[in-house]
Coordinates of N, CA and C in Angstrom, one line a residue:
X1 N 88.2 89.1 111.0 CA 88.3 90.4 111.7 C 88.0 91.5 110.7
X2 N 86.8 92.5 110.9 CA 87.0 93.5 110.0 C 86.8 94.8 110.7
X3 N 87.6 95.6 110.4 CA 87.7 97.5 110.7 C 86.3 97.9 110.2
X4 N 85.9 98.3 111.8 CA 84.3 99.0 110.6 C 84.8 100.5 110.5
X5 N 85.8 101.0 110.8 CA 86.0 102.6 110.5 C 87.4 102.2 109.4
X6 N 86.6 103.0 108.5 CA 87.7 102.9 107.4 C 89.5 103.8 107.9
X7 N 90.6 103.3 107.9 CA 91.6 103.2 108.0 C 93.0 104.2 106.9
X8 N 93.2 105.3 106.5 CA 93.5 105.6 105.4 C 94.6 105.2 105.1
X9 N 95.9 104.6 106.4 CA 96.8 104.3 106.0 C 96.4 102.2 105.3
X10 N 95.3 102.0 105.2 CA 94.8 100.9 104.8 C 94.1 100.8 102.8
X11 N 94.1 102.0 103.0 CA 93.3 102.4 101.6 C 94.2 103.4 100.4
X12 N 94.8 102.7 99.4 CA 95.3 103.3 98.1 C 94.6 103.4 96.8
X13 N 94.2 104.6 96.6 CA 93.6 104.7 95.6 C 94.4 105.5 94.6
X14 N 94.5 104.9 93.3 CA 95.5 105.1 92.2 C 94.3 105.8 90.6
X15 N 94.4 106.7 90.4 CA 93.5 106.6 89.0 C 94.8 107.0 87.8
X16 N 94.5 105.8 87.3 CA 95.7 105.3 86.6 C 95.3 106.2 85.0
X17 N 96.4 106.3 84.3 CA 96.7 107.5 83.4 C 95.9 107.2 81.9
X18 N 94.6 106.4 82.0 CA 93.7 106.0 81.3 C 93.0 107.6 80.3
X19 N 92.6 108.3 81.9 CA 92.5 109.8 81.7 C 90.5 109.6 81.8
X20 N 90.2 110.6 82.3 CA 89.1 110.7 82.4 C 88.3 111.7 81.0
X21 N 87.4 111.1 80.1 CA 87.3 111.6 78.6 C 86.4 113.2 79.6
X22 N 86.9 113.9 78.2 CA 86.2 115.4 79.0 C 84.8 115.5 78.3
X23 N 84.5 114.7 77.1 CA 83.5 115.0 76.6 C 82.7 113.5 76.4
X24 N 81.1 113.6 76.4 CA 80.4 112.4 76.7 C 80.9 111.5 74.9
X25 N 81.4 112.4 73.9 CA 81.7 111.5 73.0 C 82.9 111.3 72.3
X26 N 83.5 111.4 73.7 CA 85.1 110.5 73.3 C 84.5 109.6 74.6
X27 N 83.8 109.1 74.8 CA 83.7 107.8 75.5 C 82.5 107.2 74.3
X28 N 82.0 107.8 73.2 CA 81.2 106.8 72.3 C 82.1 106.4 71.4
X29 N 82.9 107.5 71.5 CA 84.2 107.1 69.7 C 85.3 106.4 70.3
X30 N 85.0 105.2 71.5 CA 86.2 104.9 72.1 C 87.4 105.4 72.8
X31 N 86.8 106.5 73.1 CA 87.6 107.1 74.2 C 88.1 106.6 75.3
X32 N 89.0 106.9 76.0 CA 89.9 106.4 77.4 C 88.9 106.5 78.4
X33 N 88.8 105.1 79.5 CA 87.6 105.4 80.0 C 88.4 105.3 81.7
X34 N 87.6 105.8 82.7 CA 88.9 105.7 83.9 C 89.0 104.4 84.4
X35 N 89.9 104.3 85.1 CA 90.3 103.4 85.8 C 90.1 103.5 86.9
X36 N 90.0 102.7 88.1 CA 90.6 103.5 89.6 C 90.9 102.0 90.4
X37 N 92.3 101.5 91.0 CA 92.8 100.7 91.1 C 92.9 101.0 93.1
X38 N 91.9 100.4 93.4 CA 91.8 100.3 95.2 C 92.8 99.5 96.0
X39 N 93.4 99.1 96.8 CA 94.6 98.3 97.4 C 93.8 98.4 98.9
X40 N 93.9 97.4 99.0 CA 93.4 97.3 100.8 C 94.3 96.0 101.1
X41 N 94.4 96.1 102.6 CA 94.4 95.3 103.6 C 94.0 94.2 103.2
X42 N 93.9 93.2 103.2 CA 93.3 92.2 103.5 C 92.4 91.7 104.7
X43 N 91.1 91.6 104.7 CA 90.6 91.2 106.4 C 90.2 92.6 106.6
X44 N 90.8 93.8 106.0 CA 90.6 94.9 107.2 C 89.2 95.9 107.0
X45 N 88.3 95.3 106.3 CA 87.0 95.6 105.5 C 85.9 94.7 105.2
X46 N 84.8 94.9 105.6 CA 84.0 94.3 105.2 C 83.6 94.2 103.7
X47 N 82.9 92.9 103.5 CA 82.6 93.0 102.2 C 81.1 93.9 101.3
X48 N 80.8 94.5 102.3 CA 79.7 95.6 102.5 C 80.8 97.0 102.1
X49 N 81.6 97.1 103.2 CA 82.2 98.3 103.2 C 83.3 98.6 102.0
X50 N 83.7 97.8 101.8 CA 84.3 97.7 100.4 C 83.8 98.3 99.4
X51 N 82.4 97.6 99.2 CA 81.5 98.0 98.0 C 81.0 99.3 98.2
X52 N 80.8 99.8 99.4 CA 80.6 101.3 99.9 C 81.5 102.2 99.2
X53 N 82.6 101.9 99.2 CA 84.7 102.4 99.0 C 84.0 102.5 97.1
X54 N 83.6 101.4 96.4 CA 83.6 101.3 95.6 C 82.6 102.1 95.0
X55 N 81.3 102.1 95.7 CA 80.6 103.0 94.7 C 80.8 104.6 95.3
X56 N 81.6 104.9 96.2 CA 82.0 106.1 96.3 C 82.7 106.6 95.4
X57 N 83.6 105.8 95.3 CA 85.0 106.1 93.8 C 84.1 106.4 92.3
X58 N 83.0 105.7 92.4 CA 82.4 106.3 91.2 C 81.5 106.9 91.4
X59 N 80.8 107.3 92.5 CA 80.2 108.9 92.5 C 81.1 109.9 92.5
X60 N 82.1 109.7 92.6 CA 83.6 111.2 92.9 C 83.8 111.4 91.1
X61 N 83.6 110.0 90.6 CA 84.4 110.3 89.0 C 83.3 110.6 88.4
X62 N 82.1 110.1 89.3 CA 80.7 110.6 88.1 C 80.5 112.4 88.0
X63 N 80.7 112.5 89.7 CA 80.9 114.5 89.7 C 81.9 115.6 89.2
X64 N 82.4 114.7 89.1 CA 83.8 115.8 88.6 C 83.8 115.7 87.2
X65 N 83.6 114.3 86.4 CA 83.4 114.3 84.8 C 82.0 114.6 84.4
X66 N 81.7 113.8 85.3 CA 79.4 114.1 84.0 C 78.9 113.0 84.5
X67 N 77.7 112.8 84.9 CA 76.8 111.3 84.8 C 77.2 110.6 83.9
X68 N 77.6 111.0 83.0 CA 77.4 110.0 81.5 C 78.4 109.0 81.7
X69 N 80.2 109.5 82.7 CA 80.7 108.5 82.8 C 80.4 107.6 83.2
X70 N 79.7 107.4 84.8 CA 79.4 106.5 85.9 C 79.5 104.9 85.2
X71 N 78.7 104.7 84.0 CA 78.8 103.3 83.4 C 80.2 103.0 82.8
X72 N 80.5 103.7 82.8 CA 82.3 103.5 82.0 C 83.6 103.9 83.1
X73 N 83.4 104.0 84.5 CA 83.5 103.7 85.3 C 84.4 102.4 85.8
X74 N 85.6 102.2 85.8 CA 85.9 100.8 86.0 C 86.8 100.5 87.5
X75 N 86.6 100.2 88.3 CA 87.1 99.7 90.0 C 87.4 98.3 90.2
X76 N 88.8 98.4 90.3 CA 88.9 97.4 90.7 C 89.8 97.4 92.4
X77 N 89.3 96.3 92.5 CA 89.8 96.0 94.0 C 91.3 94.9 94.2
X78 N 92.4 95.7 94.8 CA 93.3 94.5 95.5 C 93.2 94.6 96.5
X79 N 93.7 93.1 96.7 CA 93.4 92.6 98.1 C 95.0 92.6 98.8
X80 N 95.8 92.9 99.5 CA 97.6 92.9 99.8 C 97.1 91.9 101.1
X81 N 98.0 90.8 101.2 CA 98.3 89.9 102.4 C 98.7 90.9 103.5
X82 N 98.2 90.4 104.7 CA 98.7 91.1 106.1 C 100.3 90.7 106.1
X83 N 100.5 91.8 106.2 CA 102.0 91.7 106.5 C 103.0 92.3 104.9
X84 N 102.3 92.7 104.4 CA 102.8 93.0 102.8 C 102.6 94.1 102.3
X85 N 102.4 95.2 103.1 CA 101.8 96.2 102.9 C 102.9 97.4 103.6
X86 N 103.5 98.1 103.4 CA 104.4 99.4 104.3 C 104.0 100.7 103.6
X87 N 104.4 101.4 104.8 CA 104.0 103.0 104.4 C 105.0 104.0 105.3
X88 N 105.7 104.6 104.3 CA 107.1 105.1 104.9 C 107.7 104.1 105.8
X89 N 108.3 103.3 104.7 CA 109.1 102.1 105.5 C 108.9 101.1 106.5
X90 N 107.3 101.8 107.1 CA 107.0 101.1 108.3 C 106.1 99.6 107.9
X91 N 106.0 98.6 108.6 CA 105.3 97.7 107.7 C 104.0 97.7 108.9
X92 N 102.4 97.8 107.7 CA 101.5 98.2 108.2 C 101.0 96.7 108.1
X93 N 100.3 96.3 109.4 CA 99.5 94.8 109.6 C 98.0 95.1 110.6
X94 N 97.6 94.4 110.2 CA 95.9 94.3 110.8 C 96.2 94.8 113.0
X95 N 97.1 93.9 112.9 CA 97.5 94.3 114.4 C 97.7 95.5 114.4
X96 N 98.8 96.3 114.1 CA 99.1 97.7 114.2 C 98.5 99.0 113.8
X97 N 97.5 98.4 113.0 CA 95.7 99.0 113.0 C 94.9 98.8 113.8
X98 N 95.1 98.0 114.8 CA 94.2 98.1 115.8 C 94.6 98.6 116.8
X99 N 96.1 97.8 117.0 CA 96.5 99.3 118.3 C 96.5 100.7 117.8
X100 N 96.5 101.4 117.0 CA 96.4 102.7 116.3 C 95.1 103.0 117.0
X101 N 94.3 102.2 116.0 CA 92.5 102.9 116.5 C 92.4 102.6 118.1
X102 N 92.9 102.3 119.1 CA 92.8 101.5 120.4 C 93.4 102.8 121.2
X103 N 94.8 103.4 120.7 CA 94.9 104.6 121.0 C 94.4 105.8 120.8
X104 N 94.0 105.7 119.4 CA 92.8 107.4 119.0 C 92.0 107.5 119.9
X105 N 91.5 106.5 120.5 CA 89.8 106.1 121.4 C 90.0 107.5 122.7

């Protein structure tokens, strides 16, 4: 089963305290390069739309720092089991995303 409309209570994106270099040569002299740590659903994405998720996240870090980061750029993707996932206490499952979008309609 996959959500073709992306979900936001499905999507966590984290850019972890690596730090985004402000200048193109503190990423040659070994500079901190970003991170960005994705969390999804499991099932609730295609494996198309994922990689959409993904090179979106590095065109957002490529605009806001410089082109020069885009290659130094690093995304990674987790995957959280249905049923393992809560948000404000509530526990969020592939079901209760669909009745959600079933009622927005």
């Amino acid at each position: 089963m996959n959500l073709q409309t992306p979900v936001v209570l499905l999507c966590v994106v984290h850019c972890r305290g690596f730090g985004v270099p402000t200048r193109k040569t503190d990423v040659l002299n070994g500079g901190k390069m970003p991170v960005v740590n994705l969390k999804l659903l499991k099932g609730a994405f295609s494996q198309e739309n994922t990689q959409k998720m993904m090179d979106g996240i590095t065109d957002a870090v490529a605009a806001v720092a410089g082109e020069y980061i885009r290659r130094h750029t690093i995304v990674i993707v987790d995957e959280v089991e249905d049923g393992l996932y809560s948000s404000g206490g509530h526990k969020v499952t592939l079901k209760s995303i669909e009745m959600m979008r079933s009622q927005s309609k």
